[in-house]
Short mmCIF file of N, CA, C and O in Angstrom, two decimals:
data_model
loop_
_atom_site.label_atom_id
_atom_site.label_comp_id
_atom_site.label_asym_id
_atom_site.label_seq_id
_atom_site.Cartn_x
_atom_site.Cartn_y
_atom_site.Cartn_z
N UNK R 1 21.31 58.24 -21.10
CA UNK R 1 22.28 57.18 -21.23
C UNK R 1 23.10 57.05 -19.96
O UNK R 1 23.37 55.89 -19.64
N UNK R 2 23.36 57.62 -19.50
CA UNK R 2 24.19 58.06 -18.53
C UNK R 2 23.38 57.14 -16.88
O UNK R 2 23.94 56.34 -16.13
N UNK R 3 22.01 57.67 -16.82
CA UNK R 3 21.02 56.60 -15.77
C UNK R 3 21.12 55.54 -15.99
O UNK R 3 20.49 54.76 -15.28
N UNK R 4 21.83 55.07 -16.94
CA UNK R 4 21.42 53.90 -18.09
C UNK R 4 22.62 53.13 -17.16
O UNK R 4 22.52 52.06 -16.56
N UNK R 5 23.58 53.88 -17.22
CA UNK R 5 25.08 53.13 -16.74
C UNK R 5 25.21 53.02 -15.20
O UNK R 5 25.80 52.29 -14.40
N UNK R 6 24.32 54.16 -15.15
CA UNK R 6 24.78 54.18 -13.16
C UNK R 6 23.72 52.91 -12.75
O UNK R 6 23.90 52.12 -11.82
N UNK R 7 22.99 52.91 -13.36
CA UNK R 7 21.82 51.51 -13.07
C UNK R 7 22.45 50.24 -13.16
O UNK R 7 22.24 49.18 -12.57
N UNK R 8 23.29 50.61 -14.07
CA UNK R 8 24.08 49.20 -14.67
C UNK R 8 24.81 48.55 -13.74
O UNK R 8 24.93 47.43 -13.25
N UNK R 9 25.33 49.78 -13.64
CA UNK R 9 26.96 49.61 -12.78
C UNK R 9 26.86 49.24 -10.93
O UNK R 9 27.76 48.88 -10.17
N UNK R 10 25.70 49.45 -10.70
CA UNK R 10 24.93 49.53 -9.22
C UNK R 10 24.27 48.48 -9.13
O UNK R 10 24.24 48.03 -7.99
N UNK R 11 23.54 47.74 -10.14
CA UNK R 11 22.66 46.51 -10.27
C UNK R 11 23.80 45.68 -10.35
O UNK R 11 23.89 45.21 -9.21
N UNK R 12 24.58 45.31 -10.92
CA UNK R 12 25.55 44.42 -11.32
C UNK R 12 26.23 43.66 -10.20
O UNK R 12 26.83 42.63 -10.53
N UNK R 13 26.23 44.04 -8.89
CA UNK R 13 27.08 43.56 -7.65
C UNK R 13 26.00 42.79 -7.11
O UNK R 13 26.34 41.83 -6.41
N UNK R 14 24.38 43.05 -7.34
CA UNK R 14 23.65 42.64 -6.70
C UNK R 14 22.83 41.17 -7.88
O UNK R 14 22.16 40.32 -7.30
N UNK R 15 22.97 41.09 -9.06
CA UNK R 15 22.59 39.99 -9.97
C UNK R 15 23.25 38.55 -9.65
O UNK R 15 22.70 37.44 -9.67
N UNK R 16 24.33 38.83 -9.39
CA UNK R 16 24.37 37.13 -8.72
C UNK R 16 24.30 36.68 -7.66
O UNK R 16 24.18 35.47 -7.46
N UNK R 17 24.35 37.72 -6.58
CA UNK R 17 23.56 36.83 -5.44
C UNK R 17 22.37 36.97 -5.68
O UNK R 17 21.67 36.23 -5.00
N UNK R 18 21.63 37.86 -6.63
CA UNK R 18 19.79 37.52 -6.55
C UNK R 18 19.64 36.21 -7.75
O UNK R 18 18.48 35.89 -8.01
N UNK R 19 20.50 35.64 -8.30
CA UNK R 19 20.37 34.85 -9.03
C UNK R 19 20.37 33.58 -8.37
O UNK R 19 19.60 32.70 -8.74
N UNK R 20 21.13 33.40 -7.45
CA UNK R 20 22.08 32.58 -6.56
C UNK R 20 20.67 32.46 -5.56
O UNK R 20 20.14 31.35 -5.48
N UNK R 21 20.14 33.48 -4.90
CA UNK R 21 19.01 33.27 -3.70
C UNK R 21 18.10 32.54 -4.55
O UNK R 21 17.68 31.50 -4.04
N UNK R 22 17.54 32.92 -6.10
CA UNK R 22 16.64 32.15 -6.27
C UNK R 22 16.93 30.90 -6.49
O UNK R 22 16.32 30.14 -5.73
N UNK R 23 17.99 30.09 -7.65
CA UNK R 23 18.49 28.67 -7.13
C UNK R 23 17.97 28.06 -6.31
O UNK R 23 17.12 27.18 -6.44
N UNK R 24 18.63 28.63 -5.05
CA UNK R 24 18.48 27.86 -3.78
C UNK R 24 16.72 27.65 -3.32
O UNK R 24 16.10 26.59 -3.29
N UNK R 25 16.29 28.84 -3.05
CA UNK R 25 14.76 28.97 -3.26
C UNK R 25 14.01 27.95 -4.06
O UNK R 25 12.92 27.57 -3.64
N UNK R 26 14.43 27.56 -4.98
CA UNK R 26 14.29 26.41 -5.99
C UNK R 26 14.40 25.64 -5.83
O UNK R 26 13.40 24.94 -6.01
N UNK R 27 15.50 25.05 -5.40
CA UNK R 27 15.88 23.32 -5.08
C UNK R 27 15.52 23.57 -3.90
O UNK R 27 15.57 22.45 -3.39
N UNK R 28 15.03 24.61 -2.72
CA UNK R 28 14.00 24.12 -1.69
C UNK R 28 13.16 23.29 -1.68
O UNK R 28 13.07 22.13 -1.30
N UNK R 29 12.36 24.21 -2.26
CA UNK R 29 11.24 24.05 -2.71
C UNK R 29 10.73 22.78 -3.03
O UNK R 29 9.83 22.18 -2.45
N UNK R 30 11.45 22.40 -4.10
CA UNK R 30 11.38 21.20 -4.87
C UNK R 30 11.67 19.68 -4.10
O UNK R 30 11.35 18.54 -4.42
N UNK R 31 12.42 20.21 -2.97
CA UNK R 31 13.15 19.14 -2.31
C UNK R 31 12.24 18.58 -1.04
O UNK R 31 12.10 17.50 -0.46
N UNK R 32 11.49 20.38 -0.90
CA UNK R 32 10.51 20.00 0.11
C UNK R 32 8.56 19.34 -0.68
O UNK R 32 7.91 18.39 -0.23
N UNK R 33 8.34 19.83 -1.32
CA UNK R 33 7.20 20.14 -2.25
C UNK R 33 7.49 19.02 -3.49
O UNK R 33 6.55 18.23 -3.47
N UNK R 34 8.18 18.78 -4.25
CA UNK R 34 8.41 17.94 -5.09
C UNK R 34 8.10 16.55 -5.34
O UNK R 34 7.85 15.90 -4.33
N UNK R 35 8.04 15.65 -7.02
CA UNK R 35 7.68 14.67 -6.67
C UNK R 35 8.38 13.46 -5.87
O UNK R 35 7.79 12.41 -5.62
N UNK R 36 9.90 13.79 -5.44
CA UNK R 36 10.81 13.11 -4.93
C UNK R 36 11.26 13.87 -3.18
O UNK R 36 12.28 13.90 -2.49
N UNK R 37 9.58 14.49 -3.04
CA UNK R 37 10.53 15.60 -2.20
C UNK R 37 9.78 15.03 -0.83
O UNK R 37 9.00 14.08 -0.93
N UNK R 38 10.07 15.73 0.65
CA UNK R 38 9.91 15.09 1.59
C UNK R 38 8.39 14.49 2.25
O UNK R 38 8.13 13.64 3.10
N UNK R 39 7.34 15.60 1.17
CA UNK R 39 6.21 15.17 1.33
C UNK R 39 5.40 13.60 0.62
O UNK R 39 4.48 12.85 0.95
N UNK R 40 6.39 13.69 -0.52
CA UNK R 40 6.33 12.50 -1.14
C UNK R 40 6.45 11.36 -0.64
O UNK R 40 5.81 10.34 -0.86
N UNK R 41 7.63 11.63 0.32
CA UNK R 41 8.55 10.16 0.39
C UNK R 41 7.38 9.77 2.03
O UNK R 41 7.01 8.68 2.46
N UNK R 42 7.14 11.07 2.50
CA UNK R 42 6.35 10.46 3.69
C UNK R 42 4.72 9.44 3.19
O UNK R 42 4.05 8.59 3.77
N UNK R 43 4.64 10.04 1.97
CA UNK R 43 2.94 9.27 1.04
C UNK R 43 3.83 8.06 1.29
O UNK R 43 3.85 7.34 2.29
N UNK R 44 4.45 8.01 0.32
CA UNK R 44 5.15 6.59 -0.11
C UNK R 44 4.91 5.62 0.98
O UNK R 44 4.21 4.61 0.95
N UNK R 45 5.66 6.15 2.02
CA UNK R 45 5.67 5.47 3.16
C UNK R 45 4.58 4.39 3.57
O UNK R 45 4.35 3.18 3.50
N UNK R 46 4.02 5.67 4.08
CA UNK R 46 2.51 5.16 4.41
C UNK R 46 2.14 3.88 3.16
O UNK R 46 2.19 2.76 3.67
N UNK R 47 1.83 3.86 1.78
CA UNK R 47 1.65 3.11 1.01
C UNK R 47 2.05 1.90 1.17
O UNK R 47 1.32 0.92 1.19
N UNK R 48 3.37 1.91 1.30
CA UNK R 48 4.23 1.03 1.46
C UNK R 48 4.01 -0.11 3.01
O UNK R 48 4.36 -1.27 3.19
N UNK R 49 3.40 0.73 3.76
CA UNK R 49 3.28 -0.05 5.51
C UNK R 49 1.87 -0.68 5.36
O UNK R 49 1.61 -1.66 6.05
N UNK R 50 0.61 0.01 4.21
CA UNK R 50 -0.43 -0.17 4.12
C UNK R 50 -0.03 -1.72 2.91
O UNK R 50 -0.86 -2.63 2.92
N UNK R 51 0.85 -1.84 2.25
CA UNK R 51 0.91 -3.23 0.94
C UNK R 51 1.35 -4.08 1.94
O UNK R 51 0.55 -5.00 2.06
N UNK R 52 2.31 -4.18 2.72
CA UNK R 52 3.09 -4.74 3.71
C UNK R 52 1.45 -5.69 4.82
O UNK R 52 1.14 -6.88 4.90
N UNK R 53 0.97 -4.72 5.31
CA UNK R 53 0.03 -5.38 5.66
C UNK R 53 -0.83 -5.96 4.83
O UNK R 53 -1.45 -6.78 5.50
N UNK R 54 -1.18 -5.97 3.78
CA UNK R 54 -2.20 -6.68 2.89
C UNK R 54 -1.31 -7.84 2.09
O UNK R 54 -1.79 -8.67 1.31
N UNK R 55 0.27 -7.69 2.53
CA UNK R 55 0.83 -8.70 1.90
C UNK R 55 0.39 -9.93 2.96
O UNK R 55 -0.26 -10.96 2.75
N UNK R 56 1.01 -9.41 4.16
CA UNK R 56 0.91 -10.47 5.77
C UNK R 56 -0.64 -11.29 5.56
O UNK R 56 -0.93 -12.40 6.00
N UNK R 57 -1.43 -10.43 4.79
CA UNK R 57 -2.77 -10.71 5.11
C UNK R 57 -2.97 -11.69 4.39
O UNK R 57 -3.48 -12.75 4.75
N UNK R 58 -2.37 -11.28 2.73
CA UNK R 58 -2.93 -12.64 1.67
C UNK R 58 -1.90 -13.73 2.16
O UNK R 58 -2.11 -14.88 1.79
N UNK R 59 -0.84 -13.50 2.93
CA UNK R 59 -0.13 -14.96 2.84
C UNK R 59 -0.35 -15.43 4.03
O UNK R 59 0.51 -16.22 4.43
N UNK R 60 -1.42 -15.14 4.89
CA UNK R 60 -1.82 -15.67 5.84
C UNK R 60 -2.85 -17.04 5.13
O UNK R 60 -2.84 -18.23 5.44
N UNK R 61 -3.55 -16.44 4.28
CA UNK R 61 -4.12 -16.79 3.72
C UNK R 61 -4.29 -18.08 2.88
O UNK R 61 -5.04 -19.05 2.83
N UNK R 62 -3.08 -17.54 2.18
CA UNK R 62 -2.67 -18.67 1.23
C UNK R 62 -1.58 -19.63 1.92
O UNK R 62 -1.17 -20.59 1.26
N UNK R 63 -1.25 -19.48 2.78
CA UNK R 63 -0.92 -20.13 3.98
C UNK R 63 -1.86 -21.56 4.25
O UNK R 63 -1.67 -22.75 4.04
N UNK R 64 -3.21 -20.60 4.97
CA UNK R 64 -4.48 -21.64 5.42
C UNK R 64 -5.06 -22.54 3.47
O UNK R 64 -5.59 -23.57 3.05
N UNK R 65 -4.69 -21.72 3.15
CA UNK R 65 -5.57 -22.26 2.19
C UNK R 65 -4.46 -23.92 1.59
O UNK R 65 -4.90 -25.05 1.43
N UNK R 66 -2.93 -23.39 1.40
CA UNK R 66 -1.96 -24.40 1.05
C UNK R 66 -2.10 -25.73 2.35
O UNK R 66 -1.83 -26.89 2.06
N UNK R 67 -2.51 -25.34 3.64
CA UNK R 67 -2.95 -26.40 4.23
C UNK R 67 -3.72 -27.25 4.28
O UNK R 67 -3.54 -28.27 4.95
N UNK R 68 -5.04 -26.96 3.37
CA UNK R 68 -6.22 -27.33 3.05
C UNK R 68 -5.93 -28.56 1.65
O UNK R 68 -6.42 -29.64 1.32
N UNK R 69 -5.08 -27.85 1.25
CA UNK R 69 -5.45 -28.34 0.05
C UNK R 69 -4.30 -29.30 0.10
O UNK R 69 -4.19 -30.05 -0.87
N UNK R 70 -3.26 -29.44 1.24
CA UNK R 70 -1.88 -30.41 1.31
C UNK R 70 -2.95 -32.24 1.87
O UNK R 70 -2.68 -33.41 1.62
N UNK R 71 -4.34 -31.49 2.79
CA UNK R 71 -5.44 -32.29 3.32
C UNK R 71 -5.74 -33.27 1.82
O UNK R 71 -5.34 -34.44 1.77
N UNK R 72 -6.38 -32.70 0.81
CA UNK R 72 -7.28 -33.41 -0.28
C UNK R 72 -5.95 -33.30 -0.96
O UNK R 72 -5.97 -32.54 -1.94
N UNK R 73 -4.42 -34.06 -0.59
CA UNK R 73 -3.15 -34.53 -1.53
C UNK R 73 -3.90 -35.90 -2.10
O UNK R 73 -4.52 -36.54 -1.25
N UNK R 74 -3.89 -36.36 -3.31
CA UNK R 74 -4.25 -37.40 -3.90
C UNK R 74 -3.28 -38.49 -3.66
O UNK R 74 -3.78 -39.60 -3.82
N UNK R 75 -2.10 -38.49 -3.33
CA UNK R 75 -1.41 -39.27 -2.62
C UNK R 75 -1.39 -40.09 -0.94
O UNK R 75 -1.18 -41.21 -0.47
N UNK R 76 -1.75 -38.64 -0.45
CA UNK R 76 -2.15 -38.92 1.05
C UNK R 76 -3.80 -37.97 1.10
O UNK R 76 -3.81 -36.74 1.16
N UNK R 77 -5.09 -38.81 1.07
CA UNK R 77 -6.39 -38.52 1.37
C UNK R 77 -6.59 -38.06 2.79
O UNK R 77 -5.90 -38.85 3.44
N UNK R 78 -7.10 -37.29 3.56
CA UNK R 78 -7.74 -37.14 4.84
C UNK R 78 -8.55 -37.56 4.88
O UNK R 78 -9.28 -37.26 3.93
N UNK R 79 -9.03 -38.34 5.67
CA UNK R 79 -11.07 -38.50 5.52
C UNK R 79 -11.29 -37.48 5.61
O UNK R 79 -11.41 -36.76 4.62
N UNK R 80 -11.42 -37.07 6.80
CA UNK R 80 -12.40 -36.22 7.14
C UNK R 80 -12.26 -34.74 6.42
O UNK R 80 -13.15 -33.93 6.65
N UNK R 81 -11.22 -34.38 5.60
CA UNK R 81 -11.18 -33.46 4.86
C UNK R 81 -11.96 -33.71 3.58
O UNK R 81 -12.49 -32.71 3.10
N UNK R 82 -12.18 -35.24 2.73
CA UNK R 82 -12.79 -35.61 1.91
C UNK R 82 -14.55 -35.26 2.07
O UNK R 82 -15.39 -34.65 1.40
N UNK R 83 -14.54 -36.17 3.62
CA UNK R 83 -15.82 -36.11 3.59
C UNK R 83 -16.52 -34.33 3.71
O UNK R 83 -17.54 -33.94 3.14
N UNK R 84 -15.68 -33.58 4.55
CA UNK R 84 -15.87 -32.42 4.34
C UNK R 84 -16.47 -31.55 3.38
O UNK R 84 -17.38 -30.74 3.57
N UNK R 85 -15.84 -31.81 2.31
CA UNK R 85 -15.46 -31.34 1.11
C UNK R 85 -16.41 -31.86 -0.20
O UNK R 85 -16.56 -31.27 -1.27
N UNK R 86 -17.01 -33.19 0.26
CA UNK R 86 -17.89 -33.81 -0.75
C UNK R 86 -19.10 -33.60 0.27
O UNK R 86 -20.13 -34.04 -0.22
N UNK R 87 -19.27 -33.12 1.42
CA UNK R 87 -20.76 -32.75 1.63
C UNK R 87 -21.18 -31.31 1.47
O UNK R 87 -22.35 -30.93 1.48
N UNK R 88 -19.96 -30.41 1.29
CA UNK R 88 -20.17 -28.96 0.79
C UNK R 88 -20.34 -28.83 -0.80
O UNK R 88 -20.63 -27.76 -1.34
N UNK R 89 -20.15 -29.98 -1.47
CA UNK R 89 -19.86 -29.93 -2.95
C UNK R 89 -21.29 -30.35 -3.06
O UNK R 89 -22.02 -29.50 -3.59
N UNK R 90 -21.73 -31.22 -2.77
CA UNK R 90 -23.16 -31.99 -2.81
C UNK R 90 -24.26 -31.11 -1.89
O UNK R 90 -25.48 -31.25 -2.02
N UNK R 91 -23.80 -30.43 -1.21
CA UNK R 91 -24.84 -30.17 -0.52
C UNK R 91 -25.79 -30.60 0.39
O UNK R 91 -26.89 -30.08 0.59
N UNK R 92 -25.11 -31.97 1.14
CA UNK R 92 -25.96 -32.56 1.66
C UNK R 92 -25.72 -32.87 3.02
O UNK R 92 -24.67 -32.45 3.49
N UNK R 93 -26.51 -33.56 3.80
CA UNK R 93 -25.83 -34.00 5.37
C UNK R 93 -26.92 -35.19 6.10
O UNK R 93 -28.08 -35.45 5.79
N UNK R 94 -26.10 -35.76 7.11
CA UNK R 94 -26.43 -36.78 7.61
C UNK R 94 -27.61 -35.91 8.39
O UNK R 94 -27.54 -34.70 8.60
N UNK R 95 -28.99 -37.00 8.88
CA UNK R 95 -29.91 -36.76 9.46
C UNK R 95 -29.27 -36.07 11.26
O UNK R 95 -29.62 -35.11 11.95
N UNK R 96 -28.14 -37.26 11.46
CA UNK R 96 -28.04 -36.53 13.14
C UNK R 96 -26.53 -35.45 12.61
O UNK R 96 -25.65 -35.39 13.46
N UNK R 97 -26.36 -34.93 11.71
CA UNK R 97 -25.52 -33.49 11.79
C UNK R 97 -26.47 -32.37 12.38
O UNK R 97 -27.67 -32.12 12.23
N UNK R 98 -25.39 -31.77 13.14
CA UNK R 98 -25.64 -30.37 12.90
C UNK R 98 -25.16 -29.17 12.53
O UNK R 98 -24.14 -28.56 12.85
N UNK R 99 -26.31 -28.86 11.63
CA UNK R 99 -25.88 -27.62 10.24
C UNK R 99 -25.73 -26.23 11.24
O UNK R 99 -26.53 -25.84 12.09
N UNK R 100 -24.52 -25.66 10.87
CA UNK R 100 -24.59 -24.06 11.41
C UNK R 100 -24.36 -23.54 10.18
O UNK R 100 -23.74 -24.00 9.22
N UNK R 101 -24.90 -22.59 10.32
CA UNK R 101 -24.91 -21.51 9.02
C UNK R 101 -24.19 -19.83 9.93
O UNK R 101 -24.54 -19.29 10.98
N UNK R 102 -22.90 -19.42 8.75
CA UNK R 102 -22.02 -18.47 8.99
C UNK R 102 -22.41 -17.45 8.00
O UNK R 102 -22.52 -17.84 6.84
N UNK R 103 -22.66 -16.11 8.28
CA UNK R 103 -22.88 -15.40 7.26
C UNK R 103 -21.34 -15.21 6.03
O UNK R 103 -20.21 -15.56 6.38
N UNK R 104 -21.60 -14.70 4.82
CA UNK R 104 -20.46 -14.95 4.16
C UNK R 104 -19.26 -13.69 4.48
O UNK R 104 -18.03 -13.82 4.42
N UNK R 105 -20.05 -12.48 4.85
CA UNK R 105 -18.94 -11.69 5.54
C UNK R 105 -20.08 -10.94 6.94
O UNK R 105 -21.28 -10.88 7.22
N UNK R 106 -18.94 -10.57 7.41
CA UNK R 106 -19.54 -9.78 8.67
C UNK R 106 -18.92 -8.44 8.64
O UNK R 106 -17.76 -8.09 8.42
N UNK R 107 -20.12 -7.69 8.97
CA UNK R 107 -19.63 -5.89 8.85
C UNK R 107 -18.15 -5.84 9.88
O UNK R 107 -17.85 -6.66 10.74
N UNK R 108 -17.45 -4.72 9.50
CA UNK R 108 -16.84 -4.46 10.65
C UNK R 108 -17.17 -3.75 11.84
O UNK R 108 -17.71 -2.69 11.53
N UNK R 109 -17.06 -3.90 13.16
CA UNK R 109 -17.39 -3.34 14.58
C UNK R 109 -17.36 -1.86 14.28
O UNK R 109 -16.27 -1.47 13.87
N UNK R 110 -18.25 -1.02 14.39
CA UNK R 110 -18.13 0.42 14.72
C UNK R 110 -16.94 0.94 15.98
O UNK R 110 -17.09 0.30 17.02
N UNK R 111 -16.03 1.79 16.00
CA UNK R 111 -15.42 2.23 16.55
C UNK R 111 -15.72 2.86 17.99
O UNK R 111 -16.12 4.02 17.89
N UNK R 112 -15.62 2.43 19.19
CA UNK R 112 -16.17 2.79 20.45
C UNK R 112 -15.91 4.15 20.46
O UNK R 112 -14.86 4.51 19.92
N UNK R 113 -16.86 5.23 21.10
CA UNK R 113 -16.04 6.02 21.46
C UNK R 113 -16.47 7.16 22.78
O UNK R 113 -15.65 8.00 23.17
#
């Protein structure tokens, strides 16, 4: 009983700062490692610069495309956007056109290196 107390009495000065080191050890951790923590916020990031560009991209887009379509306004006609537009619909073309054909996508360039 007696080991019992001197253990006691000797451990006791040292339980709250070992309580106290782990805490901190803890909200390290967590702050570094965590789902709010600095490794996170650097993912995020990145995510965030990667939507940003695919935003620029579709409203480039819908940009060209709102121009196209301001062309075939039923109020104000373009010709030449009409005629455009009704020989791609029909499929057809004048004897002295000339047809170029665009593939529908193109690979991207391999990286020089």
């Amino acid at each position: 009983m007696s080991m019992f107390r001197t253990l006691r009495r000797k451990l006791r000065p040292v339980i709250g700062p070992a309580v106290g080191v782990c805490l901190i050890a803890y909200f390290t951790y967590h702050a570094i490692q965590g789902d709010h923590g600095i490794f996170a916020r650097d993912a995020l990031q990145g995510e965030v610069a990667q939507a940003k560009a695919t935003l620029e991209s579709l409203t480039a887009q819908r940009t060209e495309m709102e121009k196209r379509a301001a062309l075939i306004d039923p109020k104000q006609v373009d010709t030449d956007m009409l005629d455009e537009r009704a020989r791609a619909m029909l499929n057809v073309a004048r004897p002295d056109d000339v047809v170029i054909f665009f593939p529908k996508t193109t690979p991207a360039p391999a990286p020089a290196q």
